XYZ file of C-alpha atoms in Angstrom:
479
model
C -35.562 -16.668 -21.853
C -34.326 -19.717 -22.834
C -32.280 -18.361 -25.510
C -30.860 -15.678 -23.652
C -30.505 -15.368 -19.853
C -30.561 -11.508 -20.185
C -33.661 -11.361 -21.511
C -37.147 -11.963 -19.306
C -40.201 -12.699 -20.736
C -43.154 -11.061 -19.463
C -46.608 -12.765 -20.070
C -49.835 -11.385 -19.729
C -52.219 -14.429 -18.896
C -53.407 -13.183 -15.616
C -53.624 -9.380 -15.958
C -56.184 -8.736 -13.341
C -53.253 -10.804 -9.882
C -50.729 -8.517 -12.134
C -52.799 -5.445 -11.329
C -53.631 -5.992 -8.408
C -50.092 -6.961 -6.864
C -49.204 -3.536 -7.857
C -51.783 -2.018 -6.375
C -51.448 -3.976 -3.128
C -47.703 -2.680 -3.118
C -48.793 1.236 -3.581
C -45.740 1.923 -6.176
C -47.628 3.907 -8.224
C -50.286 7.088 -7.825
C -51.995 5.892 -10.750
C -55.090 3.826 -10.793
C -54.700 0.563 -11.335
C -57.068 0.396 -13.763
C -54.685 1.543 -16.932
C -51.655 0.068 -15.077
C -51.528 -3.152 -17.027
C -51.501 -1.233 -20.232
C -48.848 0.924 -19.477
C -46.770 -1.589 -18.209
C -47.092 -3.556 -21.963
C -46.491 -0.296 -23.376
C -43.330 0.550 -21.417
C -42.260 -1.982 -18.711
C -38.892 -0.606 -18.180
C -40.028 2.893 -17.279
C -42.933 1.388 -15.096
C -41.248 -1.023 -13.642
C -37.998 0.966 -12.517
C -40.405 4.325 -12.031
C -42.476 1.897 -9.179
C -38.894 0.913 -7.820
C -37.145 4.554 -7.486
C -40.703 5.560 -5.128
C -39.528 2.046 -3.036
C -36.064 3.463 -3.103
C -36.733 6.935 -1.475
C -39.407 5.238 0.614
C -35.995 3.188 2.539
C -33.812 5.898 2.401
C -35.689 8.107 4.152
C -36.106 5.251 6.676
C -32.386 4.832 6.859
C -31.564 8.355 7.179
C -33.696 10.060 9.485
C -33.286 13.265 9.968
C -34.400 16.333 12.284
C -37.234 14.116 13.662
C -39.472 14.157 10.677
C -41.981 11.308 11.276
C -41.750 7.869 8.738
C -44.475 6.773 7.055
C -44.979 2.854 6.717
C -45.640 1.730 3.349
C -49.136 1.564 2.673
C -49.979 4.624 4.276
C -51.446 7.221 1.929
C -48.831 9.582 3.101
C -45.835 7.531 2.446
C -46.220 8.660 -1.765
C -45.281 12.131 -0.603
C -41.959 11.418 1.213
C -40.421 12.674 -1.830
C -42.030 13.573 -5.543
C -40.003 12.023 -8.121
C -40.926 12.796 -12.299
C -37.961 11.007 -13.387
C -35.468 8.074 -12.619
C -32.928 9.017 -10.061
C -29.049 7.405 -9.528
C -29.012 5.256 -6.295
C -25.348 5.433 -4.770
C -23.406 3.999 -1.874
C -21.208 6.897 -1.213
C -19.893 7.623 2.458
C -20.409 11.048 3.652
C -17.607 13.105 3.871
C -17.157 16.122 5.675
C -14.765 18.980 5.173
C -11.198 17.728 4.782
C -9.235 19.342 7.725
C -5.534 21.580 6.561
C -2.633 19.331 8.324
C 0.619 21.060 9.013
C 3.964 19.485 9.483
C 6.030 19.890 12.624
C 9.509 20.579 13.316
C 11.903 17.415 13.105
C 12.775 15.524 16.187
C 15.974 16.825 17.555
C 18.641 15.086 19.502
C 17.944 17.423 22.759
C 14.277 16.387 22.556
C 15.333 12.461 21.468
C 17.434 12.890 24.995
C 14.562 14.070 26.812
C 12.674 10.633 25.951
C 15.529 8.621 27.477
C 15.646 7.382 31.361
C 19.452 7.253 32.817
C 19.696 3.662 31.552
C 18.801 4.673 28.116
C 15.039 3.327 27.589
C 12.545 4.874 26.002
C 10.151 6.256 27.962
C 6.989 7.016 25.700
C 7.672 4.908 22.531
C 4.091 5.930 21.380
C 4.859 9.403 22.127
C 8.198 9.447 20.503
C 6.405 8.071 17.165
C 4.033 10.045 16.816
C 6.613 12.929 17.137
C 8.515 11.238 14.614
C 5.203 10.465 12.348
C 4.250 14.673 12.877
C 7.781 15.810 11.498
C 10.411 12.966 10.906
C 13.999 12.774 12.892
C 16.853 15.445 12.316
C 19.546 13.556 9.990
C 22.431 13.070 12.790
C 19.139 11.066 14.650
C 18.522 8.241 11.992
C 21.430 6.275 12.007
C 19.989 5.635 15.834
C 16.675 6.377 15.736
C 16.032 3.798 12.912
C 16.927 1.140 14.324
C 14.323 1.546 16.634
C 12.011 1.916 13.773
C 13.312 -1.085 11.873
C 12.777 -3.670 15.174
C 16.793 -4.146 15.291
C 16.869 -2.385 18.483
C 13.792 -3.055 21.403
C 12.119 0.193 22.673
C 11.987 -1.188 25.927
C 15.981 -2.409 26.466
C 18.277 0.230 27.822
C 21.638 0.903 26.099
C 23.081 -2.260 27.642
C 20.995 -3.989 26.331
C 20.811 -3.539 23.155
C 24.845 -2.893 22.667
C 24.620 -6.593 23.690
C 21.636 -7.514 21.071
C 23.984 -5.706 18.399
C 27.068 -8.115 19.390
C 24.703 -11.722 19.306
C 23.224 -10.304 16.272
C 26.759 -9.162 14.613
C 27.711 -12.887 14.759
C 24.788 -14.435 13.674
C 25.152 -12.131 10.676
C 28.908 -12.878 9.950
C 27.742 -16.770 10.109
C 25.522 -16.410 7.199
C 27.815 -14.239 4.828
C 30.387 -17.256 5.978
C 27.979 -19.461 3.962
C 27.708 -17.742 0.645
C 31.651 -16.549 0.165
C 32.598 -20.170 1.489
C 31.058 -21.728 -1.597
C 33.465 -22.703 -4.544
C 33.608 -21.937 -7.890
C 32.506 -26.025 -8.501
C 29.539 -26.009 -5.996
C 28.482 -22.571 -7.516
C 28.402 -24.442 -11.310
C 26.133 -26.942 -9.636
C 23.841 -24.282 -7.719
C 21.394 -22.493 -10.745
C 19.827 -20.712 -7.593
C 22.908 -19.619 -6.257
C 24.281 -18.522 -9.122
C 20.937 -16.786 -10.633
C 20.612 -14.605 -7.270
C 24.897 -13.560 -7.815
C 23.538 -12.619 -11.256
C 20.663 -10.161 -10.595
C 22.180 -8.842 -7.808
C 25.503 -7.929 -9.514
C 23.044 -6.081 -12.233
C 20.972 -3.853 -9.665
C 23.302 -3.038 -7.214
C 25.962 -1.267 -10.453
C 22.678 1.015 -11.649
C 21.589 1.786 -7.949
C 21.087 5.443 -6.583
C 24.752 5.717 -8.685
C 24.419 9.219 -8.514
C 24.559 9.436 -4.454
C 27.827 10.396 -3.544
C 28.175 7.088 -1.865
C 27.723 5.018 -4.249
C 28.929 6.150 -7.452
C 32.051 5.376 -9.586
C 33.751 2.213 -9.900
C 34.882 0.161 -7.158
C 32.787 1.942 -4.794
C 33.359 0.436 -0.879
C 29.499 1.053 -1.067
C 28.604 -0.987 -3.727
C 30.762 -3.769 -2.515
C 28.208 -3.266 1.020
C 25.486 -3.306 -0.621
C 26.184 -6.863 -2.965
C 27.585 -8.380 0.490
C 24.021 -7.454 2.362
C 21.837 -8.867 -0.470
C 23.772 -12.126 -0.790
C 23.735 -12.602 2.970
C 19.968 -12.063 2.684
C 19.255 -14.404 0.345
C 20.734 -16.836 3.242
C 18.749 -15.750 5.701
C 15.598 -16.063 4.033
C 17.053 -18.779 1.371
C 12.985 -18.931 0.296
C 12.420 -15.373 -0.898
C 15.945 -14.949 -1.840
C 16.407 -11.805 -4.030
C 14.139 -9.754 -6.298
C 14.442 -6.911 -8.608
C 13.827 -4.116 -6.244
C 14.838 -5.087 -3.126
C 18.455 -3.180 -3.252
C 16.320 0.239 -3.443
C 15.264 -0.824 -0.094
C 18.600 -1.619 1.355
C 20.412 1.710 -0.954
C 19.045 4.151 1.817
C 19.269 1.683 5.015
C 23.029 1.563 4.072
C 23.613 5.040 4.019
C 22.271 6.427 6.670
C 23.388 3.417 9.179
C 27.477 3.293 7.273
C 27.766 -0.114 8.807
C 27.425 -3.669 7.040
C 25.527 -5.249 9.967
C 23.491 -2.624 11.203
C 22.358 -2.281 7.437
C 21.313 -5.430 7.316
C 19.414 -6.097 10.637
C 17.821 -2.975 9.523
C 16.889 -4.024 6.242
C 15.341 -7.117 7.727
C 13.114 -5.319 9.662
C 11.920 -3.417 6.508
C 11.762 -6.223 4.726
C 9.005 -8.051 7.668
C 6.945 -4.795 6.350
C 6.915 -5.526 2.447
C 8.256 -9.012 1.939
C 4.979 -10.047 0.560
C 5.220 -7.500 -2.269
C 7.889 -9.513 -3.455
C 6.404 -12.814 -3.941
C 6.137 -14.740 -7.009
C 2.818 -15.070 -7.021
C 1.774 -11.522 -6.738
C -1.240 -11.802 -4.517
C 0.061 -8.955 -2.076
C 0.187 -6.663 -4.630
C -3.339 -7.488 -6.163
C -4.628 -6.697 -3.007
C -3.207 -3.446 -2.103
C -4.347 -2.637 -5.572
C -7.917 -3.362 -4.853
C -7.773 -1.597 -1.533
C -6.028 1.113 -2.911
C -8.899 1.319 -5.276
C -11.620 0.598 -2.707
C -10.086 3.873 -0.928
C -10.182 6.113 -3.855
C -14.045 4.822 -4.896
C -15.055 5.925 -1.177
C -12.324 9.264 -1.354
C -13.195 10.164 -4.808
C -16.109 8.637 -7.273
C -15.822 10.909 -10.039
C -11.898 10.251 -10.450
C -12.657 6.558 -10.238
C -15.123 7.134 -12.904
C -13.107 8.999 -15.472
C -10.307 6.545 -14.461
C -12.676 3.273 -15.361
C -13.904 5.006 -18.794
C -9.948 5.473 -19.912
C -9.329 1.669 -18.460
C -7.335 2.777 -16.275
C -9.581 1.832 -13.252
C -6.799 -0.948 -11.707
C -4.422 1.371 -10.925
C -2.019 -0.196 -12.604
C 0.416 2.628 -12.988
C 0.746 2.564 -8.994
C 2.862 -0.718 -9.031
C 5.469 0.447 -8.494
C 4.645 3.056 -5.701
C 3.321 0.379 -3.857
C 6.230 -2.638 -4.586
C 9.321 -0.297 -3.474
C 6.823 2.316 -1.012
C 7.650 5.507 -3.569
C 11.692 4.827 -4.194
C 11.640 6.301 -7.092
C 9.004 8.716 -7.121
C 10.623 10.779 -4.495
C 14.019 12.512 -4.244
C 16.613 10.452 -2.271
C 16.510 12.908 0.606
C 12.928 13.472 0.682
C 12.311 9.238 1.132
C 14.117 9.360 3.992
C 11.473 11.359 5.451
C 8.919 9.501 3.515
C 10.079 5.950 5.334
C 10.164 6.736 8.897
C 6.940 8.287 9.091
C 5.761 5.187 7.320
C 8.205 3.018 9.510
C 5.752 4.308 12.926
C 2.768 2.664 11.504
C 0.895 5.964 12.369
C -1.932 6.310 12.149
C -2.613 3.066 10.463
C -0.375 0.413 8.945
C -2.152 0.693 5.625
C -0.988 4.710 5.820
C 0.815 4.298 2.538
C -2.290 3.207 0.300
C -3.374 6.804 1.852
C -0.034 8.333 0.784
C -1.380 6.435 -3.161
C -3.716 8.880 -2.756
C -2.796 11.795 -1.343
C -0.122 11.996 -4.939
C -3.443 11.063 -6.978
C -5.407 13.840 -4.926
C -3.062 16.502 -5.584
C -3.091 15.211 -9.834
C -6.898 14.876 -9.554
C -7.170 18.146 -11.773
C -4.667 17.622 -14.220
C -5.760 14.144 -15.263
C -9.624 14.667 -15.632
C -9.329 18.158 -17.199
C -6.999 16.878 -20.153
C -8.510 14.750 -21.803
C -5.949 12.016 -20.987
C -6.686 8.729 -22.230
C -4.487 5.393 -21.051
C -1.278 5.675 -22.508
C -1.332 9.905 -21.561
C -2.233 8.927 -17.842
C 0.464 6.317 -17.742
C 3.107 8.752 -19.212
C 1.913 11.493 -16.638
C 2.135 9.488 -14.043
C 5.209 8.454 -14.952
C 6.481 12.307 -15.160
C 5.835 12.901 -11.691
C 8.763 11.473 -10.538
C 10.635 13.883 -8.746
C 8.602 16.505 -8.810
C 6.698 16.305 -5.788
C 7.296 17.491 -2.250
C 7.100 14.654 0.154
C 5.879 17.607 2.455
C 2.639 18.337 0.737
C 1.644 14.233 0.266
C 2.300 13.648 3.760
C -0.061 16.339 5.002
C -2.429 14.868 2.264
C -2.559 11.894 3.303
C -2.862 12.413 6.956
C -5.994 14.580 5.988
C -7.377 12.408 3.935
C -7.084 9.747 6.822
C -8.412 11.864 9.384
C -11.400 12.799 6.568
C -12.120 9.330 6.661
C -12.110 8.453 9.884
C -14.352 11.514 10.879
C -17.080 9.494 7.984
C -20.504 8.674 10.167
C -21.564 5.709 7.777
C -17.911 4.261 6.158
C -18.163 1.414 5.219
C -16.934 -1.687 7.310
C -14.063 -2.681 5.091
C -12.733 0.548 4.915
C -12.806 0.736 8.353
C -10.859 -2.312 8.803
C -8.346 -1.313 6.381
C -7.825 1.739 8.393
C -7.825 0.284 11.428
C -10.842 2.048 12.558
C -12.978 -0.962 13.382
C -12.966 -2.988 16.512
C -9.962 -5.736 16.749
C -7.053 -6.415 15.096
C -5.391 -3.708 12.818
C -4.994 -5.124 9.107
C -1.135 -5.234 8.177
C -0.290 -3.172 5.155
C -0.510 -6.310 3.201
C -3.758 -8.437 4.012
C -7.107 -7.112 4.517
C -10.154 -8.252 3.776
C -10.937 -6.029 0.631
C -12.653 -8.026 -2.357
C -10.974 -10.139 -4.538
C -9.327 -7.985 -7.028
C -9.115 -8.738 -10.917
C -5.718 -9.678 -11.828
C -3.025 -7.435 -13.162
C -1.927 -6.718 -16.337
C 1.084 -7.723 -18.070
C 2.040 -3.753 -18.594
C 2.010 -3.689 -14.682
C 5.260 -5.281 -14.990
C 6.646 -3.893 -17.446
C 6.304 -0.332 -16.182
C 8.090 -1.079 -13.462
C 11.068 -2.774 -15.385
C 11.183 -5.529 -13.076
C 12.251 -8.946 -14.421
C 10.851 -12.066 -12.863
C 12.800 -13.587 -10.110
C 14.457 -16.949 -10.386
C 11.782 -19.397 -8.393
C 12.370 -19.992 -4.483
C 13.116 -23.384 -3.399
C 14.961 -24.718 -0.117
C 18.734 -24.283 0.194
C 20.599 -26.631 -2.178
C 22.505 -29.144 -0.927
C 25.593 -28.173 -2.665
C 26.430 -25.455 -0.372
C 29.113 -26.353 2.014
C 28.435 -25.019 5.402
C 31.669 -24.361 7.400
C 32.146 -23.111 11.102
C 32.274 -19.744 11.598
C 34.971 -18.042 11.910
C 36.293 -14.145 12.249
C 35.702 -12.180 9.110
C 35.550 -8.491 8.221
C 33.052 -6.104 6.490
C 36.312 -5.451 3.260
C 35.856 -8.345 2.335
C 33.639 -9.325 -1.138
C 33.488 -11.613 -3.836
C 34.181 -9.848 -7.022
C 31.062 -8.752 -9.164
């Protein structure tokens, strides 16, 4: 219509080419002869009652089963592939088979860490040794080593040598950079709005961080003076990203399992290669692990997705924040640690922690579609869960969930690619080549009580670079 582009005129000028189109295409058992009528009378039930017979007609083409001969369309015995008296709901749903029961294994000890070492100190089976550490994590006198294998600050394929020498070249480069932030005067800081906005919101997050760790808490804490001297020396080393709200729940953990300034850092580095992207002004990363995230859970679970869409709740947007700091806060401080080096292996995927998204809304499944829950209930539930769930139970989850997946005859290819199922290159945790999602909310934000970043730019000019020279971990700017 030219009025409406919803609505389509049917005219009846030529009823006998109309019948006999229909009747050429075999949709319907009727006779032609009253076809025409019926179709005036009711075109939407004739005209998607013809379609549903083409439907079955293809599906039983596509999935043939148990060698039951096809019948080409025209032949008479094509109308009794399958009887239909009503409409029927076409889907695109994946076959699934029976979820498999995933246990967890014992933690990697140091007699078994040993036992993957040659005499020079390599490691011999780095895939091995990850997906030991992926099955059951690393005993806690382990991490402060075995992370930094995790992390890329230390090369699975060096010996002890050298990386004890990689730790010294990187120890200076790291005492260089920190030279260029507490080198800068009070003047060239009144001149430097970036400078002096990244001093700001660090000085806020790092006195309400994890301040109820041991390490960490009360005032002039040797900790939180670490942890403001790592995040300013980051913000020189990628001067473009500088810092964002969130970023010193990242480091909090990094710091205190490694108990060293430059180990934390290098460290925190690597982890930041990982998620960077989450942190961008722009937001893009996180729009797409949204959509993916949601493209997983349409494939995992259609009726949750449903009941999720009819309470507009279908963007997922109370998963920010799962997703922007990998579960910091959902998780007790102990139980993350577990959480991040089985995510830190990249086993069995690197999207793993999308799956991990929804192992937590797997095992919730029940509670929020049997309430009644609308948005504002589901977002406050959500919200609830923090700390009361055992990392144990979502890891083994998720890995079945994965392995549910992958077992699918007919996923589909993007899903594939997001797990790294397909042929080529793996996607990275944060591209893939999911659909464009729609963009996020402003109560996205605000549920995760994040307050925009000051803008990147390049390094201002006002910053005086000096030589380097020796300095030591004590020392710190005051907050």
């Amino acid at each position: 219509s030219p009025k409406d582009s919803r609505l389509y005129l049917v005219y009846t000028h030529d009823s006998y080419a109309l019948s006999h189109s229909f009747d050429e295409l075999q949709l319907f058992d009727d006779s032609s002869s009253n076809l025409v009528s019926r179709f005036l009378q009711d075109p939407y039930a004739a005209t998607f009652g013809g379609f549903s017979k083409v439907t079955n007609f293809f599906r039983g083409a596509l999935h043939h089963e148990d060698g039951t001969p096809q019948h080409a369309l025209g032949d008479p015995g094509a109308s009794n592939v399958e009887e239909e008296t009503g409409f029927e709901m076409i889907t695109c749903q994946a076959r699934l088979g029976e979820r498999p029961c995933i246990q967890r294994e014992t933690p990697v000890t140091e007699q078994e860490w040993e036992q993957h070492l040659d005499p020079d100190g390599r490691v011999v089976d780095p895939s091995g040794l990850r997906r030991r550490i992926f099955s059951g994590g690393l005993h806690m006198s382990l991490r402060k080593e075995a992370w930094k294998y995790l992390l890329g600050y230390y090369s699975w394929e060096n010996s002890s040598e050298e990386n004890k020498a990689q730790v010294r070249r990187k120890t200076d480069e790291y005492f260089r950079m920190k030279l260029q932030w507490k080198s800068v005067s009070e003047e060239q800081e009144r001149r430097n709005s970036l400078l002096r906005g990244y001093r700001s919101l660090i000085d806020r997050d790092v006195s309400r961080t994890d301040r109820n760790n041991k390490f960490y808490e009360g005032s002039d804490n040797p900790g939180l003076v670490l942890l403001n001297d790592v995040l300013m020396t980051y913000c020189m080393y990628n001067f473009d990203l500088g810092y964002v709200q969130g970023m010193s729940d990242l480091l909090s953990p990094i710091l205190y399992i490694t108990q060293n300034e430059v180990d934390a850092f290098w460290c925190f580095c690597g982890f930041m290669e990982l998620v960077h992207c989450n942190f961008e002004e722009s937001q893009e990363s996180m729009k797409r692990q949204l959509a993916q995230l949601t493209l997983l859970l349409r494939v995992l679970d259609p009726p949750l997705c449903d009941f999720l869409d009819s309470k507009e709740s279908g963007t997922l947007c109370f998963c920010f924040r799962w997703i922007l700091i990998w579960f910091k806060r959902e998780f007790a401080f102990s139980e993350i640690l577990q959480l991040w080096e089985a995510l830190w292996t990249g086993l069995p995927c690197p999207s793993f922690h999308l799956l991990v998204a929804c192992g937590i809304l797997d095992a919730e499944r029940q509670a929020l579609m049997n309430s009644g829950f609308g948005f504002n209930e589901i977002l406050k539930h959500i919200n609830e869960l923090t700390m009361k769930m055992s990392v144990e139970d979502i890891l083994c989850r998720a890995e079945a969930i994965y392995r549910q997946l992958a077992a699918s005859p007919d996923l589909p290819r993007n899903v594939q690619e997001l797990l790294g199922l397909s042929e080529g290159k793996s996607p990275s945790p944060s591209t893939d080549t999911a659909s464009s999602p729609q963009p996020l909310s402003p109560s996205q934000a605000q549920e995760m009580e994040l307050t925009d970043s000051v803008s990147p730019s390049q390094p201002d000019s006002s910053i005086e670079i000096l030589p380097a020279e020796e300095a030591t971990t004590s020392q710190s700017l005051s907050p």
